[in-house]
Tab-separated table of N, CA and C in Angstrom:
chain	number	residue	atom	x	y	z
A	1	MET	N	131.157	43.977	144.799
A	1	MET	CA	132.068	44.770	145.232
A	1	MET	C	131.661	46.162	145.236
A	2	ALA	N	131.593	46.894	146.063
A	2	ALA	CA	131.428	48.458	146.305
A	2	ALA	C	132.339	49.214	145.582
A	3	ARG	N	131.957	50.150	144.957
A	3	ARG	CA	132.764	51.031	144.214
A	3	ARG	C	133.209	52.208	145.146
A	4	THR	N	134.699	52.604	145.280
A	4	THR	CA	135.245	53.651	146.016
A	4	THR	C	134.854	54.915	145.420
A	5	LYS	N	134.786	56.152	146.270
A	5	LYS	CA	134.667	57.373	145.772
A	5	LYS	C	135.981	57.801	145.183
A	6	THR	N	135.914	58.407	143.814
A	6	THR	CA	136.979	59.012	143.409
A	6	THR	C	137.186	60.312	143.423
A	7	THR	N	138.386	61.124	143.417
A	7	THR	CA	138.309	62.506	143.537
A	7	THR	C	137.294	63.145	142.987
A	8	LEU	N	136.730	62.937	141.746
A	8	LEU	CA	135.774	63.524	141.121
A	8	LEU	C	134.539	63.436	141.633
A	9	ASP	N	134.193	62.150	142.241
A	9	ASP	CA	132.992	62.101	142.996
A	9	ASP	C	132.942	62.731	144.220
A	10	LEU	N	134.273	62.892	144.871
A	10	LEU	CA	134.040	63.831	146.119
A	10	LEU	C	134.126	65.163	145.904
A	11	ALA	N	134.637	65.826	144.744
A	11	ALA	CA	134.679	67.079	144.259
A	11	ALA	C	133.103	67.348	143.967
A	12	ALA	N	132.528	66.377	143.286
A	12	ALA	CA	131.277	66.828	142.794
A	12	ALA	C	130.091	66.968	144.080
A	13	ALA	N	130.383	66.022	145.215
A	13	ALA	CA	129.682	66.063	146.284
A	13	ALA	C	129.889	67.263	147.156
A	14	THR	N	130.920	67.776	147.005
A	14	THR	CA	131.273	69.043	147.892
A	14	THR	C	131.297	70.347	147.240
A	15	SER	N	131.134	70.299	146.063
A	15	SER	CA	131.343	71.586	145.318
A	15	SER	C	129.948	71.928	144.748
A	16	PRO	N	129.429	73.078	144.812
A	16	PRO	CA	128.064	73.776	144.020
A	16	PRO	C	128.190	73.535	142.681
A	17	GLU	N	129.360	73.721	141.958
A	17	GLU	CA	129.484	73.543	140.591
A	17	GLU	C	130.286	72.386	140.482
A	18	CYS	N	129.749	71.386	139.646
A	18	CYS	CA	130.531	70.165	139.368
A	18	CYS	C	131.208	70.404	137.967
A	19	CYS	N	132.266	69.919	138.082
A	19	CYS	CA	133.106	69.911	136.850
A	19	CYS	C	133.434	71.404	136.219
A	20	THR	N	133.969	72.508	136.573
A	20	THR	CA	133.972	73.522	136.096
A	20	THR	C	134.857	73.456	134.850
A	21	PRO	N	134.270	73.985	133.677
A	21	PRO	CA	134.937	73.852	132.302
A	21	PRO	C	136.181	74.637	132.482
A	22	LEU	N	137.011	74.022	131.169
A	22	LEU	CA	138.356	74.686	131.257
A	22	LEU	C	138.239	75.880	130.341
A	23	VAL	N	137.279	76.117	129.779
A	23	VAL	CA	136.794	77.410	128.909
A	23	VAL	C	135.644	77.979	129.200
A	24	GLY	N	135.265	78.874	128.938
A	24	GLY	CA	134.035	79.671	129.096
A	24	GLY	C	133.003	79.218	128.517
A	25	ARG	N	133.203	78.620	127.253
A	25	ARG	CA	131.968	77.798	126.457
A	25	ARG	C	132.621	76.714	125.721
A	26	PRO	N	131.819	75.920	125.280
A	26	PRO	CA	132.367	74.745	124.553
A	26	PRO	C	132.921	75.325	123.000
A	27	LEU	N	134.002	74.606	122.638
A	27	LEU	CA	134.417	74.719	121.306
A	27	LEU	C	133.495	74.536	120.210
A	28	THR	N	133.425	75.158	119.326
A	28	THR	CA	132.650	74.626	117.965
A	28	THR	C	133.374	73.792	117.143
A	29	ALA	N	133.124	72.903	116.355
A	29	ALA	CA	133.719	71.992	115.548
A	29	ALA	C	134.975	72.550	115.038
A	30	PRO	N	134.864	73.861	114.283
A	30	PRO	CA	136.153	74.338	113.423
A	30	PRO	C	136.931	74.830	114.488
A	31	GLU	N	136.701	75.447	115.858
A	31	GLU	CA	137.639	75.915	116.765
A	31	GLU	C	138.016	74.862	117.199
A	32	ALA	N	137.568	73.568	117.397
A	32	ALA	CA	138.464	72.336	117.984
A	32	ALA	C	139.499	71.888	116.919
A	33	ALA	N	139.057	71.894	115.642
A	33	ALA	CA	139.911	71.501	114.643
A	33	ALA	C	141.085	72.486	114.599
A	34	ASP	N	140.913	73.793	114.566
A	34	ASP	CA	142.120	74.710	114.495
A	34	ASP	C	142.863	74.664	115.800
A	35	THR	N	142.285	74.481	117.138
A	35	THR	CA	143.154	74.327	117.982
A	35	THR	C	143.849	73.098	118.312
A	36	ALA	N	143.372	71.777	117.553
A	36	ALA	CA	143.842	70.795	117.664
A	36	ALA	C	145.370	70.907	116.700
A	37	LYS	N	145.377	71.604	115.688
A	37	LYS	CA	146.538	71.870	114.876
A	37	LYS	C	147.442	72.495	115.598
A	38	LEU	N	147.308	73.315	116.779
A	38	LEU	CA	148.261	74.324	117.630
A	38	LEU	C	148.770	73.248	118.487
A	39	PHE	N	147.955	72.340	119.032
A	39	PHE	CA	148.335	71.479	119.907
A	39	PHE	C	149.284	70.387	119.342
A	40	LYS	N	148.861	69.810	118.246
A	40	LYS	CA	149.800	69.166	117.180
A	40	LYS	C	151.010	69.676	116.992
A	41	ALA	N	151.161	71.018	116.613
A	41	ALA	CA	152.604	71.483	116.441
A	41	ALA	C	153.430	71.562	117.764
A	42	LEU	N	152.688	71.660	118.679
A	42	LEU	CA	153.587	71.753	120.047
A	42	LEU	C	153.758	70.247	120.727
A	43	SER	N	153.258	69.226	119.823
A	43	SER	CA	153.539	67.808	120.426
A	43	SER	C	154.756	67.171	120.465
A	44	ASP	N	155.797	67.997	119.874
A	44	ASP	CA	156.873	67.411	119.610
A	44	ASP	C	157.959	68.400	120.773
A	45	PRO	N	158.838	67.593	121.502
A	45	PRO	CA	159.480	68.369	122.521
A	45	PRO	C	160.502	69.295	121.907
A	46	VAL	N	161.148	69.066	120.695
A	46	VAL	CA	162.062	70.270	120.045
A	46	VAL	C	161.140	71.233	119.371
A	47	ARG	N	159.861	71.110	118.928
A	47	ARG	CA	159.049	72.303	118.700
A	47	ARG	C	158.738	73.182	119.803
A	48	LEU	N	158.146	72.298	121.051
A	48	LEU	CA	157.805	73.270	122.379
A	48	LEU	C	159.083	73.817	122.758
A	49	ARG	N	160.269	73.252	122.821
A	49	ARG	CA	161.574	73.971	123.279
A	49	ARG	C	161.755	75.037	122.475
A	50	LEU	N	161.516	75.076	120.913
A	50	LEU	CA	161.900	75.951	119.839
A	50	LEU	C	161.076	77.230	120.130
A	51	LEU	N	159.861	76.741	120.610
A	51	LEU	CA	158.819	77.953	120.775
A	51	LEU	C	159.113	78.780	122.302
A	52	SER	N	159.439	77.947	123.134
A	52	SER	CA	159.900	78.658	124.465
A	52	SER	C	161.119	79.384	124.175
A	53	LEU	N	161.990	79.054	123.493
A	53	LEU	CA	163.443	79.840	123.248
A	53	LEU	C	162.928	81.120	122.538
A	54	ILE	N	162.059	81.066	121.491
A	54	ILE	CA	161.546	82.281	120.817
A	54	ILE	C	160.750	83.231	121.796
A	55	ALA	N	159.829	82.651	122.520
A	55	ALA	CA	158.876	83.314	123.408
A	55	ALA	C	159.755	84.139	124.485
A	56	ALA	N	160.610	83.595	124.925
A	56	ALA	CA	161.561	84.104	125.903
A	56	ALA	C	162.152	85.420	125.447
A	57	ARG	N	162.259	85.480	124.401
A	57	ARG	CA	162.701	86.850	123.808
A	57	ARG	C	161.622	88.178	124.011
A	58	GLY	N	160.454	87.728	124.325
A	58	GLY	CA	159.328	88.838	124.489
A	58	GLY	C	158.951	89.061	123.167
A	59	ASP	N	158.909	90.249	122.966
A	59	ASP	CA	158.560	90.768	121.570
A	59	ASP	C	159.820	90.991	120.424
A	60	GLY	N	161.042	90.342	121.103
A	60	GLY	CA	162.025	90.348	120.225
A	60	GLY	C	162.104	89.411	119.105
A	61	GLU	N	163.187	89.136	118.531
A	61	GLU	CA	163.048	88.246	117.512
A	61	GLU	C	164.408	87.159	117.926
A	62	VAL	N	164.568	85.960	117.268
A	62	VAL	CA	165.658	85.379	117.350
A	62	VAL	C	166.124	84.843	115.728
A	63	CYS	N	167.206	85.066	115.657
A	63	CYS	CA	168.053	84.297	114.418
A	63	CYS	C	168.016	83.029	114.655
A	64	VAL	N	167.915	82.233	113.391
A	64	VAL	CA	167.678	80.722	113.329
A	64	VAL	C	169.251	80.083	113.804
A	65	CYS	N	170.301	81.156	113.576
A	65	CYS	CA	171.512	80.744	113.862
A	65	CYS	C	171.755	80.792	115.137
A	66	GLU	N	170.760	81.227	116.125
A	66	GLU	CA	171.046	81.250	117.620
A	66	GLU	C	170.331	79.892	118.194
A	67	LEU	N	169.388	79.391	117.333
A	67	LEU	CA	168.614	78.439	117.819
A	67	LEU	C	169.259	76.878	117.512
A	68	THR	N	169.797	76.815	116.573
A	68	THR	CA	170.471	75.675	115.933
A	68	THR	C	171.394	75.116	116.957
A	69	GLY	N	172.191	75.844	117.640
A	69	GLY	CA	173.088	75.369	118.593
A	69	GLY	C	172.734	74.853	119.982
A	70	GLU	N	171.445	75.249	120.085
A	70	GLU	CA	170.652	74.799	121.524
A	70	GLU	C	170.380	73.195	121.624
A	71	PHE	N	170.332	72.354	120.246
A	71	PHE	CA	169.815	71.316	120.201
A	71	PHE	C	170.869	70.126	119.376
A	72	GLU	N	170.798	68.963	119.722
A	72	GLU	CA	171.530	67.935	119.504
A	72	GLU	C	170.934	67.262	118.152
A	73	VAL	N	170.370	68.056	117.124
A	73	VAL	CA	169.882	67.601	115.773
A	73	VAL	C	170.267	68.411	114.961
A	74	THR	N	170.298	68.008	113.678
A	74	THR	CA	170.872	68.878	112.425
A	74	THR	C	170.296	70.002	112.173
A	75	ALA	N	170.783	70.954	111.456
A	75	ALA	CA	169.880	72.353	110.930
A	75	ALA	C	169.003	72.012	110.242
A	76	PRO	N	168.691	70.875	109.251
A	76	PRO	CA	167.659	70.657	108.362
A	76	PRO	C	166.597	70.265	109.338
A	77	THR	N	166.670	69.574	110.568
A	77	THR	CA	165.760	69.309	111.221
A	77	THR	C	165.131	70.301	112.203
A	78	ILE	N	166.032	71.172	112.588
A	78	ILE	CA	165.546	72.620	113.188
A	78	ILE	C	164.726	73.469	112.203
A	79	SER	N	165.146	73.561	110.920
A	79	SER	CA	164.269	74.043	109.802
A	79	SER	C	163.071	73.440	109.661
A	80	PHE	N	162.958	72.098	109.731
A	80	PHE	CA	161.728	71.501	109.537
A	80	PHE	C	160.656	71.838	110.794
A	81	HIS	N	161.270	71.773	111.932
A	81	HIS	CA	160.212	72.249	113.135
A	81	HIS	C	159.789	73.461	113.201
A	82	LEU	N	161.021	74.366	112.860
A	82	LEU	CA	160.375	75.737	112.675
A	82	LEU	C	159.461	76.027	111.544
A	83	ARG	N	159.546	75.245	110.526
A	83	ARG	CA	158.607	75.341	109.572
A	83	ARG	C	156.904	74.896	110.236
A	84	VAL	N	156.874	73.881	110.741
A	84	VAL	CA	155.866	73.509	111.474
A	84	VAL	C	155.254	74.450	112.274
A	85	LEU	N	156.041	75.134	113.163
A	85	LEU	CA	155.567	76.227	113.956
A	85	LEU	C	155.023	77.365	113.435
A	86	ARG	N	155.790	77.671	112.062
A	86	ARG	CA	155.366	78.795	111.351
A	86	ARG	C	154.099	78.526	110.664
A	87	GLU	N	153.753	77.434	110.098
A	87	GLU	CA	152.591	76.841	109.282
A	87	GLU	C	151.436	76.922	110.234
A	88	SER	N	151.880	76.416	111.700
A	88	SER	CA	150.603	76.464	112.658
A	88	SER	C	150.299	77.986	112.885
A	89	GLY	N	150.958	79.019	112.875
A	89	GLY	CA	150.772	80.475	112.965
A	89	GLY	C	151.309	80.910	114.422
A	90	LEU	N	152.155	79.782	115.154
A	90	LEU	CA	152.557	80.148	116.463
A	90	LEU	C	153.774	81.115	116.364
A	91	VAL	N	154.577	81.098	115.176
A	91	VAL	CA	155.815	82.030	114.873
A	91	VAL	C	155.648	82.674	113.635
A	92	SER	N	156.072	83.612	113.350
A	92	SER	CA	156.488	84.536	112.070
A	92	SER	C	157.807	84.436	111.589
A	93	SER	N	158.196	84.636	110.585
A	93	SER	CA	159.661	84.741	110.358
A	93	SER	C	159.957	85.798	109.062
A	94	GLU	N	161.076	86.152	109.249
A	94	GLU	CA	161.608	87.100	108.388
A	94	GLU	C	162.823	86.820	107.698
A	95	ARG	N	163.064	86.686	106.417
A	95	ARG	CA	164.470	86.327	105.737
A	95	ARG	C	165.230	87.691	105.686
A	96	ARG	N	166.511	87.544	106.082
A	96	ARG	CA	167.244	88.955	105.891
A	96	ARG	C	168.494	88.432	105.465
A	97	ALA	N	168.975	88.511	104.168
A	97	ALA	CA	170.271	87.992	103.676
A	97	ALA	C	170.170	86.569	103.634
A	98	THR	N	171.241	86.024	104.457
A	98	THR	CA	170.945	84.387	104.549
A	98	THR	C	170.465	83.922	105.701
A	99	TRP	N	170.057	84.796	106.557
A	99	TRP	CA	169.318	84.212	107.913
A	99	TRP	C	168.013	84.616	108.068
A	100	VAL	N	167.328	83.614	108.822
A	100	VAL	CA	165.899	83.824	108.852
A	100	VAL	C	165.809	84.280	110.595
A	101	TYR	N	164.758	85.228	110.758
A	101	TYR	CA	164.611	85.586	112.227
A	101	TYR	C	163.066	85.145	112.575
A	102	TYR	N	162.897	84.866	113.683
A	102	TYR	CA	161.708	84.195	114.287
A	102	TYR	C	161.064	85.100	115.363
A	103	ARG	N	159.971	85.316	115.167
A	103	ARG	CA	159.280	86.064	116.398
A	103	ARG	C	157.950	85.271	116.643
A	104	VAL	N	157.728	85.277	117.875
A	104	VAL	CA	156.302	84.635	118.481
A	104	VAL	C	155.087	85.329	118.122
A	105	ASN	N	154.202	84.583	117.652
A	105	ASN	CA	152.848	85.190	117.501
A	105	ASN	C	151.863	85.206	118.886
A	106	ARG	N	152.044	86.383	119.418
A	106	ARG	CA	151.548	86.623	120.638
A	106	ARG	C	149.767	86.288	120.775
A	107	ALA	N	149.162	86.628	119.793
A	107	ALA	CA	147.642	86.315	119.507
A	107	ALA	C	147.612	84.684	119.754
A	108	MET	N	148.451	83.953	118.917
A	108	MET	CA	148.314	82.539	119.146
A	108	MET	C	148.613	81.984	120.532
A	109	LEU	N	149.514	82.553	121.178
A	109	LEU	CA	149.812	82.036	122.529
A	109	LEU	C	148.826	82.490	123.481
A	110	ASP	N	148.152	83.741	123.310
A	110	ASP	CA	147.182	83.929	124.290
A	110	ASP	C	145.845	83.132	123.938
A	111	ARG	N	145.648	82.697	122.624
A	111	ARG	CA	144.357	81.831	122.325
A	111	ARG	C	144.869	80.451	123.126
A	112	LEU	N	146.048	79.775	123.065
A	112	LEU	CA	146.302	78.815	123.873
A	112	LEU	C	146.144	78.885	125.223
A	113	GLY	N	146.560	80.200	125.699
A	113	GLY	CA	146.488	80.250	127.179
A	113	GLY	C	145.010	80.325	127.758
A	114	GLY	N	144.347	81.063	126.847
A	114	GLY	CA	142.748	81.034	126.991
A	114	GLY	C	142.027	79.622	127.093
A	115	PHE	N	142.615	78.918	126.430
A	115	PHE	CA	141.764	77.665	126.357
A	115	PHE	C	142.019	76.897	127.641
A	116	PHE	N	143.004	77.112	128.473
A	116	PHE	CA	143.306	76.484	130.028
A	116	PHE	C	142.756	77.610	131.122
A	117	ALA	N	142.341	78.910	130.657
A	117	ALA	CA	142.029	79.642	131.585
A	117	ALA	C	140.636	79.080	132.165
A	118	ALA	N	140.651	78.944	133.432
A	118	ALA	CA	139.314	78.580	134.142
A	118	ALA	C	138.494	79.868	134.129
A	119	PRO	N	137.247	79.814	134.059
A	119	PRO	CA	136.165	81.208	134.307
A	119	PRO	C	136.450	81.647	135.837
A	120	ALA	N	136.416	82.777	136.050
A	120	ALA	CA	136.735	83.270	137.563
A	120	ALA	C	135.290	82.496	138.208
A	121	LEU	N	135.641	82.138	139.535
A	121	LEU	CA	134.601	81.611	140.352
A	121	LEU	C	133.799	82.876	141.091
A	122	ALA	N	132.596	82.915	141.273
A	122	ALA	CA	131.917	83.834	142.072
A	122	ALA	C	132.313	83.546	143.497
A	123	ALA	N	132.389	84.604	143.970
A	123	ALA	CA	132.712	84.845	145.542
A	123	ALA	C	131.334	84.204	146.247
A	124	VAL	N	131.702	83.470	147.276
A	124	VAL	CA	130.375	83.026	148.012
A	124	VAL	C	130.164	83.764	149.318
């Protein structure tokens, strides 16, 4: 039985460069381990949404009291997810009296974004 051509086969046949990498260079083993921790922190829908709510403030900060009302989970669950984001380095926090304020770590978001940025293709 003959194998049909896949999308990758067709792209390889028509493109001067096969399989353009997602990043400019391969990750080293330590870089891959560090980056995997970031993806693991974002692998939960609640954490992903928490990060997006915090990042939507730009360079501003968000009080935990503003975040807890956005979810149908308990405050301790939100605190757990925020701790995971904080320990991964994706957000930072500052306690003021009884409230904790969260701010996104732009450098870490840029690092994740750079992982998916395809290298610029040379003009033909």
